[in-house]
XYZ file of C-alpha atoms in Angstrom:
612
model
C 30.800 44.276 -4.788
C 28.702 45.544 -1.969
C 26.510 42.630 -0.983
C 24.550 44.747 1.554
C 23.310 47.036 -1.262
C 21.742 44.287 -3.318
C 19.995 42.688 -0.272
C 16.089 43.192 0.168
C 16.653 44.534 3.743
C 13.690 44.453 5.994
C 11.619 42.037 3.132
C 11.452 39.083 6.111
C 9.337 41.128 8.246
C 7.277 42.971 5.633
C 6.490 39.730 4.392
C 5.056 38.184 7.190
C 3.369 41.583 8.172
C 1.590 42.502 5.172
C 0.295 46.300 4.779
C 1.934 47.263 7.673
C 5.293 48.666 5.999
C 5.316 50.289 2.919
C 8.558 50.857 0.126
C 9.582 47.465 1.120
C 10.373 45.616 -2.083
C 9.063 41.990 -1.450
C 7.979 40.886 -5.067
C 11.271 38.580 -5.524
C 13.876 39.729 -2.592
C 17.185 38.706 -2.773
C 18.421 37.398 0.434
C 21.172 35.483 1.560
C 21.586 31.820 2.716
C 22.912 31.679 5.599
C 22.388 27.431 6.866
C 21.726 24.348 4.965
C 20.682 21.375 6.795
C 18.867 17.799 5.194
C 16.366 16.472 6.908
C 15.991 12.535 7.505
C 12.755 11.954 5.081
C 9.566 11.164 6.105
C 9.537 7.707 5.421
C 12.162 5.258 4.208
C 13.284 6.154 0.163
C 11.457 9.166 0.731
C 12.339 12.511 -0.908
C 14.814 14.424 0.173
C 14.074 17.539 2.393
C 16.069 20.377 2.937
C 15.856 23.497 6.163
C 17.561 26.287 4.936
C 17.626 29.736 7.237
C 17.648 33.125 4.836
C 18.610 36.633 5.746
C 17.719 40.491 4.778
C 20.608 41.428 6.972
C 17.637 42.778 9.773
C 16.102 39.785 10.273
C 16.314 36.150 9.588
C 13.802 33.181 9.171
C 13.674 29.085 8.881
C 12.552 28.015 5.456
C 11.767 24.969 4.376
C 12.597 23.960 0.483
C 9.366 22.534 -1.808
C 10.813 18.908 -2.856
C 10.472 20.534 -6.674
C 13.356 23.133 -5.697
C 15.482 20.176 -3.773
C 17.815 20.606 -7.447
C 19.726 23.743 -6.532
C 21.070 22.172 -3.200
C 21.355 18.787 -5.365
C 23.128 20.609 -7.777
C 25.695 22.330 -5.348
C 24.136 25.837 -6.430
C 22.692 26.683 -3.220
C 25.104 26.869 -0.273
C 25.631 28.429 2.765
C 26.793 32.309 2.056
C 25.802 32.591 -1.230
C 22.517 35.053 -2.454
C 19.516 33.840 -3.525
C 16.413 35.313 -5.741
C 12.878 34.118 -4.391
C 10.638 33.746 -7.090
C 7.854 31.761 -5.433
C 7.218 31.290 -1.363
C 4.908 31.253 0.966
C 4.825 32.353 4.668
C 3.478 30.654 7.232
C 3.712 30.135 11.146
C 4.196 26.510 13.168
C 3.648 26.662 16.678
C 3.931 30.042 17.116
C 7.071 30.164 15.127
C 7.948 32.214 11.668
C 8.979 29.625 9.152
C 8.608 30.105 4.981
C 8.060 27.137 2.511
C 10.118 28.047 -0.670
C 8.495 26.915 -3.736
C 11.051 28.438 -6.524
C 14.047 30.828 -6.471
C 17.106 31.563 -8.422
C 20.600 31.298 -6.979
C 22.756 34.148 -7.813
C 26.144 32.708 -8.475
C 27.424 35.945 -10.428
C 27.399 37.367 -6.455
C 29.647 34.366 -4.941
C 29.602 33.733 -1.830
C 30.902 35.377 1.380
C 30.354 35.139 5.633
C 26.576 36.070 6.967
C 26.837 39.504 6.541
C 25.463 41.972 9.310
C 24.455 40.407 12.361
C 20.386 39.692 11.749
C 17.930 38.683 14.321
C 15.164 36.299 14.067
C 11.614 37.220 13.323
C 9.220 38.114 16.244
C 6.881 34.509 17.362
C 3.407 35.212 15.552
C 0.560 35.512 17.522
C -2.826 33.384 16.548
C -4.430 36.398 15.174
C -1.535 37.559 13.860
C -1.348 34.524 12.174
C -4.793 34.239 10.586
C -4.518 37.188 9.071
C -1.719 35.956 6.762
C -0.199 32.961 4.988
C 0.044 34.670 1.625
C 1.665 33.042 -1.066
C 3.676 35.051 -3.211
C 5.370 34.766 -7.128
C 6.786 37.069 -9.664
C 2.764 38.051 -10.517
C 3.272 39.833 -7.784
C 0.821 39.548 -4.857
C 2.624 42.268 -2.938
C 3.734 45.685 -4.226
C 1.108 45.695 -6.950
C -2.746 45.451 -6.797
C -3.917 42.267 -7.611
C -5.942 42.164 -10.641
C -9.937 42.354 -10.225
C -11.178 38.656 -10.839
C -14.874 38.230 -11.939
C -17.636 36.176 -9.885
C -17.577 33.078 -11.055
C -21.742 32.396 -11.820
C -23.683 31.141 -9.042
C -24.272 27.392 -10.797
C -20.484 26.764 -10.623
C -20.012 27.394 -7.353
C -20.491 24.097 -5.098
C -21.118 25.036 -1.264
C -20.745 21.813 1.251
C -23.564 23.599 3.056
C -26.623 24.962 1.767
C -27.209 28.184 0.641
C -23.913 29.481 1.733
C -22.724 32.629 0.443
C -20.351 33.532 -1.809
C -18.462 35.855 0.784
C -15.405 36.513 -1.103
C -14.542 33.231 -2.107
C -14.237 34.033 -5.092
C -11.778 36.743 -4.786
C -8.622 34.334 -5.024
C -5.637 36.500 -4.664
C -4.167 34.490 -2.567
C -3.634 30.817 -3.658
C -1.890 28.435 -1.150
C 0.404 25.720 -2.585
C -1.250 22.466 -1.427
C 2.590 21.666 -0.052
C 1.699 24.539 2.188
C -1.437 22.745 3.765
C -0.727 22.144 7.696
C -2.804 22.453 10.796
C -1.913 26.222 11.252
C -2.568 27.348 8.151
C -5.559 29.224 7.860
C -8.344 31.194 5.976
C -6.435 29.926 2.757
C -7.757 28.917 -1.117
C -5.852 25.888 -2.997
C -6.431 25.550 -6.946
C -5.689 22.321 -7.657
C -7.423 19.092 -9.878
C -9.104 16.487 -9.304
C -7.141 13.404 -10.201
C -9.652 10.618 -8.416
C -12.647 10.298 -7.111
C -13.801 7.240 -5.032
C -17.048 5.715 -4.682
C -19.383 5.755 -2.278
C -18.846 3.812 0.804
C -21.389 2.971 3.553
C -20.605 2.277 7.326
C -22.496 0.260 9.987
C -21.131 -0.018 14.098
C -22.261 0.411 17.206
C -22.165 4.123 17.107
C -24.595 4.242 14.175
C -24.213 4.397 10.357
C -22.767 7.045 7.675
C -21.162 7.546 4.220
C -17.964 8.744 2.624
C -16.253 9.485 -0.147
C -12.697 10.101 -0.721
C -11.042 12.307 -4.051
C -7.349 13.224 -5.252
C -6.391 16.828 -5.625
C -2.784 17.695 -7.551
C -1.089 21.205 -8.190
C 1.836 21.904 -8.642
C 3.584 21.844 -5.797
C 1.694 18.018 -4.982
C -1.172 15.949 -4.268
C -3.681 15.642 -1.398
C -6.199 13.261 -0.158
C -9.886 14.588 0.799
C -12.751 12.908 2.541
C -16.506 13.893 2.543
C -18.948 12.690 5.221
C -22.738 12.047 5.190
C -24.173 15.770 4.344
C -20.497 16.764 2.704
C -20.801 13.390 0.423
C -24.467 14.749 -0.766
C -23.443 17.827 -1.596
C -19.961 17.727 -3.155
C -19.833 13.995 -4.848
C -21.515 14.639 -8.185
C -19.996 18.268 -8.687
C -16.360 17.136 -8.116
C -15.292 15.115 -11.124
C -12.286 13.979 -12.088
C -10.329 15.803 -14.699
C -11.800 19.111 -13.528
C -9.741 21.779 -11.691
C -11.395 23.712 -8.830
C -11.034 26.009 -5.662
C -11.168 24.820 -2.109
C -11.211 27.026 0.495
C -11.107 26.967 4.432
C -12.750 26.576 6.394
C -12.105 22.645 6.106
C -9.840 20.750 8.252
C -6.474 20.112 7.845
C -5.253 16.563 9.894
C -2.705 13.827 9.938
C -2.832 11.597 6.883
C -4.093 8.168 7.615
C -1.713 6.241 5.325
C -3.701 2.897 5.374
C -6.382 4.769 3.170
C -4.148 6.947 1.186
C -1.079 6.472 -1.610
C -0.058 9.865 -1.601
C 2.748 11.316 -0.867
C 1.362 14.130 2.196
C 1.685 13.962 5.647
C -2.041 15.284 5.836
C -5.370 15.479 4.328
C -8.431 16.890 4.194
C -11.967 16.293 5.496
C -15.070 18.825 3.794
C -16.856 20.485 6.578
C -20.146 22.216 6.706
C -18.845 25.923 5.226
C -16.225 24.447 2.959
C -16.451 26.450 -0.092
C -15.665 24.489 -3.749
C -15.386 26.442 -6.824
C -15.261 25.314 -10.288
C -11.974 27.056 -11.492
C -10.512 27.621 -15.634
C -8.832 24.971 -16.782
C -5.022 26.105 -16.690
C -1.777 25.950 -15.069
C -2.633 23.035 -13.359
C -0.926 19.560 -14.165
C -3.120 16.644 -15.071
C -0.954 13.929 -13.420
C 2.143 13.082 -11.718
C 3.624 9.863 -11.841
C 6.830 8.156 -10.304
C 7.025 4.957 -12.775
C 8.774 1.942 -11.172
C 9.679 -0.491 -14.196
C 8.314 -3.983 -13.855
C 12.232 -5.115 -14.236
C 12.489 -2.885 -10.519
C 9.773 -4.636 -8.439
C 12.103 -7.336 -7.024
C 13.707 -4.242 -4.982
C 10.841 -3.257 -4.053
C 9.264 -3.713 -0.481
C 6.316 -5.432 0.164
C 3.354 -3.248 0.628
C 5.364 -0.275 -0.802
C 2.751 1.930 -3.037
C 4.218 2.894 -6.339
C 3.139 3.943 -9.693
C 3.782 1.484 -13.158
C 3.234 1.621 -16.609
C 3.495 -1.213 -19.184
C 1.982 -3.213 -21.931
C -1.712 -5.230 -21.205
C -0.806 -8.967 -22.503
C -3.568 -10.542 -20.934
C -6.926 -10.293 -19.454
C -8.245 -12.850 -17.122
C -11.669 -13.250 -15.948
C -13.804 -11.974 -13.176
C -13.451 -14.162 -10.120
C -14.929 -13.788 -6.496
C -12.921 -14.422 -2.970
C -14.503 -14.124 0.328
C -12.913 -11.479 2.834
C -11.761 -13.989 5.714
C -12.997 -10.955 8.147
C -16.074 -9.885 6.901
C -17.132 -12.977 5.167
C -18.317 -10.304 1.834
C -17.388 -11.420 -1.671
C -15.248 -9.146 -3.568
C -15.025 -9.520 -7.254
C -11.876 -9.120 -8.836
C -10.005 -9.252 -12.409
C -6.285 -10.389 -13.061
C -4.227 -8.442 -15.667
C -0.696 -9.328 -17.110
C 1.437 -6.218 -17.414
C 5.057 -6.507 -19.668
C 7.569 -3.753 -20.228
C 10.821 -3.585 -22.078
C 12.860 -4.541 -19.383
C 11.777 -7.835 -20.060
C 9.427 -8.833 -17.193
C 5.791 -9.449 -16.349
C 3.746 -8.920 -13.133
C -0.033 -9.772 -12.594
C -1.460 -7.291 -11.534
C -5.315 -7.265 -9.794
C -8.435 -4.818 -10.074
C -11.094 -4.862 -7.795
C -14.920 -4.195 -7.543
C -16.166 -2.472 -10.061
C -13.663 -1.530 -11.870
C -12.631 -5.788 -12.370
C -16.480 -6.502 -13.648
C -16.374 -3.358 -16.056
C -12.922 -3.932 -17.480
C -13.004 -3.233 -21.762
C -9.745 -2.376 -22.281
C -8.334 -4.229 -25.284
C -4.829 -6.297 -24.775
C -1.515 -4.465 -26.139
C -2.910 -1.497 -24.571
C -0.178 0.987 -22.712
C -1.739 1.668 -19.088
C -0.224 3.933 -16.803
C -1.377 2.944 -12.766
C -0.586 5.315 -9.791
C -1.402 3.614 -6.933
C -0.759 -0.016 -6.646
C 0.605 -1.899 -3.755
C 3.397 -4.393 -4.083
C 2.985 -8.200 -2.750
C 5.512 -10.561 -2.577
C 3.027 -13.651 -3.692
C 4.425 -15.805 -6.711
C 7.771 -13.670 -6.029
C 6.044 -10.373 -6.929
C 2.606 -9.008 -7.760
C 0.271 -5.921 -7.988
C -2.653 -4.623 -6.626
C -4.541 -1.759 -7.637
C -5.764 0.121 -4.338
C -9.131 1.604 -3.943
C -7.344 4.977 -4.089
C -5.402 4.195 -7.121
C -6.625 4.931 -11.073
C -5.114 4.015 -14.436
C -5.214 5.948 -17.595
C -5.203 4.033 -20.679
C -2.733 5.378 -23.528
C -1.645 8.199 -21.585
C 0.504 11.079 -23.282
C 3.420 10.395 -21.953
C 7.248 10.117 -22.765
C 7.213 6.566 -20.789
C 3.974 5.693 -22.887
C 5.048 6.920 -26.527
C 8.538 4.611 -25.886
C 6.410 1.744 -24.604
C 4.472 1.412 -27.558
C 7.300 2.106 -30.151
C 9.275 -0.585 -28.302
C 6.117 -3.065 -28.524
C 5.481 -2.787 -32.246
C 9.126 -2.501 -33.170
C 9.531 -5.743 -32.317
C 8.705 -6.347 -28.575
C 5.432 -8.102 -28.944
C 7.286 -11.446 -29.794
C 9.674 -10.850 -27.180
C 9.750 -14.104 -24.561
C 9.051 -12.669 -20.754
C 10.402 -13.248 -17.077
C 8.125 -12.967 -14.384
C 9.865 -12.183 -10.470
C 8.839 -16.038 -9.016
C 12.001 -17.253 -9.295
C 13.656 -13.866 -8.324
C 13.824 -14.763 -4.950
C 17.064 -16.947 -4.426
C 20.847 -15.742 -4.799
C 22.332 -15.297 -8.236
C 23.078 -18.737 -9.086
C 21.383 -20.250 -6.585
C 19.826 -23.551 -7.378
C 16.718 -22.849 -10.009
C 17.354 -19.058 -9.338
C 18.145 -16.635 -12.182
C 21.943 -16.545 -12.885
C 23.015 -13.242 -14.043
C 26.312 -12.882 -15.599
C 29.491 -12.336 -13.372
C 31.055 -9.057 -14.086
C 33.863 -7.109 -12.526
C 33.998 -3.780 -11.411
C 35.187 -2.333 -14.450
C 33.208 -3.990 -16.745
C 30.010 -2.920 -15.038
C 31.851 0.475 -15.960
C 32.971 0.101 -18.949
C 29.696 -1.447 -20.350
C 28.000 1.412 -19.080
C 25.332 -0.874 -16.733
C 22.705 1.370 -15.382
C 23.350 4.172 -17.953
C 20.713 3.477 -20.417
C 17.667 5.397 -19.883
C 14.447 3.399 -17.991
C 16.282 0.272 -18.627
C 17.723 -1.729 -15.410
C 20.651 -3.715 -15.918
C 21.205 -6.839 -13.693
C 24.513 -8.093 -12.886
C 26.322 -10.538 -10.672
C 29.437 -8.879 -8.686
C 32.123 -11.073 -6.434
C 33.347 -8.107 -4.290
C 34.514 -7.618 -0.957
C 33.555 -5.501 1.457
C 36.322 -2.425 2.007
C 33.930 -0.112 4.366
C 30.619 0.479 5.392
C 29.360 3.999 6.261
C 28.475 4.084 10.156
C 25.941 7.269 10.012
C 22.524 6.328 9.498
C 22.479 2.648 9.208
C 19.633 1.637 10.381
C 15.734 3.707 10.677
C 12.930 2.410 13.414
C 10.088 0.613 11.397
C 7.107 -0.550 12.497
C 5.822 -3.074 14.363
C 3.180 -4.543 12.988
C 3.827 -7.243 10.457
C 4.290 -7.140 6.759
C 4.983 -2.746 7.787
C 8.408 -1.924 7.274
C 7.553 2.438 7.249
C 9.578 4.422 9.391
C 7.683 5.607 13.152
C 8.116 8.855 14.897
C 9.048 9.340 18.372
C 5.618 11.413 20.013
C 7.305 10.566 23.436
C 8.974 8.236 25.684
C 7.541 4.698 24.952
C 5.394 5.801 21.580
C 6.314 5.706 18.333
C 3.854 6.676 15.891
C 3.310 4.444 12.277
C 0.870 6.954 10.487
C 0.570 4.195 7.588
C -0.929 1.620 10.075
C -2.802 4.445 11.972
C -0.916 2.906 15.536
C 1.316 3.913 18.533
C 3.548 1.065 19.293
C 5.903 0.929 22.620
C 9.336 0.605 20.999
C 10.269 -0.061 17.038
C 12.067 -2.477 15.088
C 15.625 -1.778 13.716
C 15.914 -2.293 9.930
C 19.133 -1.784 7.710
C 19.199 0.842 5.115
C 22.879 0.577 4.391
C 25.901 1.755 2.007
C 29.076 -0.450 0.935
C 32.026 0.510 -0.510
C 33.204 -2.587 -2.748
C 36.070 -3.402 -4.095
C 37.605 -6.203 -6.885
C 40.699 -6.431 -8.476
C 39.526 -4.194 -10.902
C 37.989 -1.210 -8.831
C 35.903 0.332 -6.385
C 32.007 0.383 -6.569
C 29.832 1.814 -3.862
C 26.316 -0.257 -3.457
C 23.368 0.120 -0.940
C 21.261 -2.257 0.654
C 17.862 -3.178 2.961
C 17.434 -5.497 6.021
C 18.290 -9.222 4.596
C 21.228 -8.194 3.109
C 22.310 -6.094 5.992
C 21.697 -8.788 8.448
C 23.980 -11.048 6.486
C 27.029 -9.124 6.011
C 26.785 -7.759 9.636
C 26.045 -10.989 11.565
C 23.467 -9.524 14.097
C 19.943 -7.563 13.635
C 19.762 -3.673 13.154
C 18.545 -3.421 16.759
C 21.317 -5.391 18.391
C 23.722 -2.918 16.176
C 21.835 0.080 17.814
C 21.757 -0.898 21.239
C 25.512 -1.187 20.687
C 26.009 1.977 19.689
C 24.437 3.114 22.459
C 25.767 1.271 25.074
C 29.012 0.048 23.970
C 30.866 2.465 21.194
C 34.269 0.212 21.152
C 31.830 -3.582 20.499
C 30.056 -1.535 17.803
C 32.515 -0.370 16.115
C 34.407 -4.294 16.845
C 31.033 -5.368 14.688
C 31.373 -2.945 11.738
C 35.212 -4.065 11.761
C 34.545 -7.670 11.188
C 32.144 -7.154 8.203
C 34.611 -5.509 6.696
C 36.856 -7.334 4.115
C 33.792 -9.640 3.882
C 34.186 -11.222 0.301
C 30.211 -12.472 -1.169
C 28.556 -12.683 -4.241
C 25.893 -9.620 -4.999
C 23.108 -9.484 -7.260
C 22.853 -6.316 -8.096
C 20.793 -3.846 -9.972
C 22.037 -0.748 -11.870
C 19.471 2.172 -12.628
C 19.893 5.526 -14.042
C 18.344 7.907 -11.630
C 17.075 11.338 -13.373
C 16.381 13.655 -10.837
C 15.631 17.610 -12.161
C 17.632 17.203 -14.536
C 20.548 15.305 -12.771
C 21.308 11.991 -14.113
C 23.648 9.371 -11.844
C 23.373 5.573 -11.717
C 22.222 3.279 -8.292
C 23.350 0.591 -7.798
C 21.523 -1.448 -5.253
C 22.008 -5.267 -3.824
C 18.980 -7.455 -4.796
C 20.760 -10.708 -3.025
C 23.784 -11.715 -1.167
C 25.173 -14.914 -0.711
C 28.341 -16.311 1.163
C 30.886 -17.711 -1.732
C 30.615 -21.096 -2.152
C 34.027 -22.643 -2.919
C 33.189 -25.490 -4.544
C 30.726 -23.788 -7.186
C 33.845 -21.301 -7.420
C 36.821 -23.674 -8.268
C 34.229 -25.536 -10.589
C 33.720 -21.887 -12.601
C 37.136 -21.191 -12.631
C 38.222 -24.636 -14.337
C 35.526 -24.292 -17.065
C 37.145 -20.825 -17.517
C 40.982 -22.464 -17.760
C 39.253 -25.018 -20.316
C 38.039 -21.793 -22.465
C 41.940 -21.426 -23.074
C 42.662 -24.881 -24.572
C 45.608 -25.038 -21.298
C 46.793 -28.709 -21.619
């Protein structure tokens, strides 16, 4: 097979020059991969990212994979020589530079894989004008090649202008539909379709500079989410025509910045903020998801992080009463409700609304509610709070929901449940939760983990055969009660976009993976900080500055954790990733054997065999 012949040649640069060459077939080229390389994510147990470089043969260009098409390198489909089909990809520029985010494609493993063929150069830099001018997005509908079909003018009354009496001026003409994954500072002149998921309330400002108003909404597609503010004449204009449910367009000009992550639960590294020509349009109601949710279980939280933001779903049990604390700082009262959530992992959390929503809370108990958006505490072991970005759907239809409420009439309502304040000591510590002992191959042969949103807690006496020395450890943030990863801008700052600060160095923390063994197996298990500090006998940031000072004591410090022997508590969780199903096993606790409590187990074990 020639591979040359079935290559889109010359597609790279027609794509990012649109009109300028014609016969070029661009509608879904085939190119080849010619580089893989994972990028560290964003923040610690973020997704997975993935920079992948494609050729035409003439020209090649750095792409970056949407998180939805991470599968095919999961999978092993996509590797380095083999042909791809784009289906869905946009082009874009970054600092000058030619780069294309690639939103779906098909891997063409009938074609196999061979060395880069030809000897393709990269694409030209873009210049700024250049670079206005494009930023298409393009699918198999085919936004290139083919006319794009005529769309009507959406009536004047739906249309919803940020400033007065602006015209329509095209905006309605939306060929060209940017993926809101796509969003960065050098896009421009580009439309996103996408739903609005929440809208805030109205929030009013007082300093020394003067006084104002905001409001904050949700938008989803999808390709993801994205957070967008509205100030003073913006928040008049746009707040009653953007509701929540309804799916519209947004269209530049309105800016594009850094995500402050204090105010914001989404996953994006930016947001939005209205300005004075932004241009919203009440779009059809299609095509567009209503919600996206990453459940963590109520079973899960103990392996959680404080102040982590995650989505839950589970059973209402109780309802407490409206309440009223005083902010320490502002000295304001804040009204609040406490709900108890159970699921059939066997566990409750409280969980807290605030403000309005606590004072006009009707939902009746043995409800299912679904929350995206709630931050994790560690208070009474742990607890939830439901930000002011957050929402909760009551009775959603969903796959997690439908189980929820079999499992609670079949049977579950009379169920006795945990909660996570005892959680926080060793298995078998004293008052702790004991979870039974199992070996390697029982936690195997039992299947632990496999069953399907249930987590399976076990306690494992292992030691310690070998610790992986790449990426042990990720710089966290300073500020207390923040454990998010920071970004280098330069020599002495490191950037925490969650706290909205630039601190002079970071703090070390362990993110680490064990290879276990028993008499019975091998098991590999990861881990955070605590544990890590325990089994390695000095702090994440001694460990670095050993590395990089001193190769022969580092490596001295990852041989004497070895052949460690402690008791884990451990969690097992089936992980279902498009379509790919493996089971985590992660370390809860760790504790040093204690001999005594050992021997003392073992002879009530002899005594099971009637030995005289």
């Amino acid at each position: 097979m020639d591979a040359a012949s079935y290559v889109s040649q010359g597609s790279l640069h027609a794509i990012f020059n649109p009109g300028q060459i014609d016969g070029v077939e661009v509608v879904n080229p085939v190119l080849q991969c010619v580089q893989i390389k994972p990028l560290a994510p964003r923040q610690p147990n973020g997704p997975e990212r993935y920079r992948v470089v494609f050729s035409d043969i003439r020209n090649f260009v750095q792409s970056m994979l949407a998180t939805q098409a991470n599968w095919v390198v999961q999978e092993g489909k996509l590797q380095k020589g083999c042909f791809v089909r784009l289906k869905q990809f946009q082009a874009s520029s970054l600092n000058g530079k030619r780069i294309m985010i690639v939103l779906d494609l098909d891997v063409l493993e009938e074609m196999g894989q061979c060395e880069k063929v030809g000897e393709p150069k990269a694409l030209e830099a873009a210049g700024e004008e250049e670079t206005a001018a494009q930023n298409p997005t393009i699918t198999s509908n085919g936004f290139y090649g083919n006319k794009p079909p005529q769309q009507q003018p959406i009536p004047a009354p739906s249309s919803l202008n940020s400033r007065p009496g602006a015209g329509q001026g095209g905006a309605t003409a939306h060929a060209t539909i940017f993926p809101i994954e796509g969003l960065s500072p050098y896009a421009h002149k580009w439309t996103i379709k996408a739903r609005c998921t929440h809208k805030g309330e109205i929030k009013h400002w007082h300093n020394k500079n003067g006084e104002g108003k905001l409001f904050s909404v949700n938008f989803l597609d999808e390709s993801g989410e994205i957070r967008a503010t509205g100030f003073n004449d913006q928040c008049d204009m746009l707040y009653d025509l953007l509701q929540e449910g309804s799916v519209y367009y947004i269209s530049s000009p309105c800016k594009v910045q850094l995500a402050k992550k204090q105010f914001t639960n989404l996953n994006n590294d930016y947001e939005l903020t209205f300005e004075r020509d932004t241009v919203v349009e009440k779009a059809e109601d299609s095509d567009v998801p209503q919600v996206r949710y990453n459940f963590t279980t109520i079973g899960d939280l103990q392996t959680v992080e404080k102040d982590t933001t995650i989505d839950t779903i589970g059973i209402l049990k109780e309802v407490g009463e409206v309440s009223q604390i005083t902010s320490k700082s502002t000295s304001k009262p804040y009204d609040k409700r406490e709900l108890t959530l159970v699921d059939n992992t066997g566990y409750s959390v409280r969980l807290t609304v605030w403000g309005n929503t606590a004072t006009t809370f009707d939902i009746p108990e043995e409800s299912v509610i679904a929350f995206k958006g709630v931050k994790v505490s560690d208070f009474g072991g742990r607890s939830l709070s439901l930000l002011s970005s957050g929402s909760m759907a009551v009775n959603p239809d969903t796959t997690e929901a439908h189980k929820l409420k079999g499992w609670y009439e079949g049977g579950g309502r009379s169920d006795a449940f945990s909660s996570h304040a005892s959680l926080g000591l060793a298995a078998g510590g004293p008052g702790g939760k004991r979870d039974a002992y199992k070996t390697i191959a029982q936690v195997r042969e039992e299947n632990l983990g496999m069953t399907e949103n249930v987590t399976d807690y076990f306690s494992l006496r292992a030691t310690i055969m070998y610790i992986k020395q790449d990426n042990v450890s990720y710089p966290a943030c300073l500020s207390e009660g923040c454990n998010r990863k920071v970004t280098e801008m330069g020599p002495g700052e490191w950037r925490c976009e969650k706290c909205d600060k630039t601190h002079p160095r970071p703090v070390r923390r362990y993110i680490m993976s064990l290879n276990t063994s028993d008499h019975t197996g091998q098991l590999y298990l990861s881990c955070f900080d605590e544990v890590g500090r325990l089994i390695m006998g000095v702090t994440a940031d001694e460990l670095y500055e050993k590395k990089e000072n001193d190769e022969r004591a580092a490596s001295e410090i990852f041989q004497e954790a070895n052949c460690k022997t402690l008791v884990f508590r451990c969690r097992a969780k089936m992980d279902n990733y498009q379509d790919q199903q493996r089971v985590r096993y992660q370390i809860a606790s760790a504790s040093p054997l204690n001999f005594s409590a050992e021997a003392a187990a073992l002879v009530e074990t002899l005594k099971l065999y009637n030995i005289d």
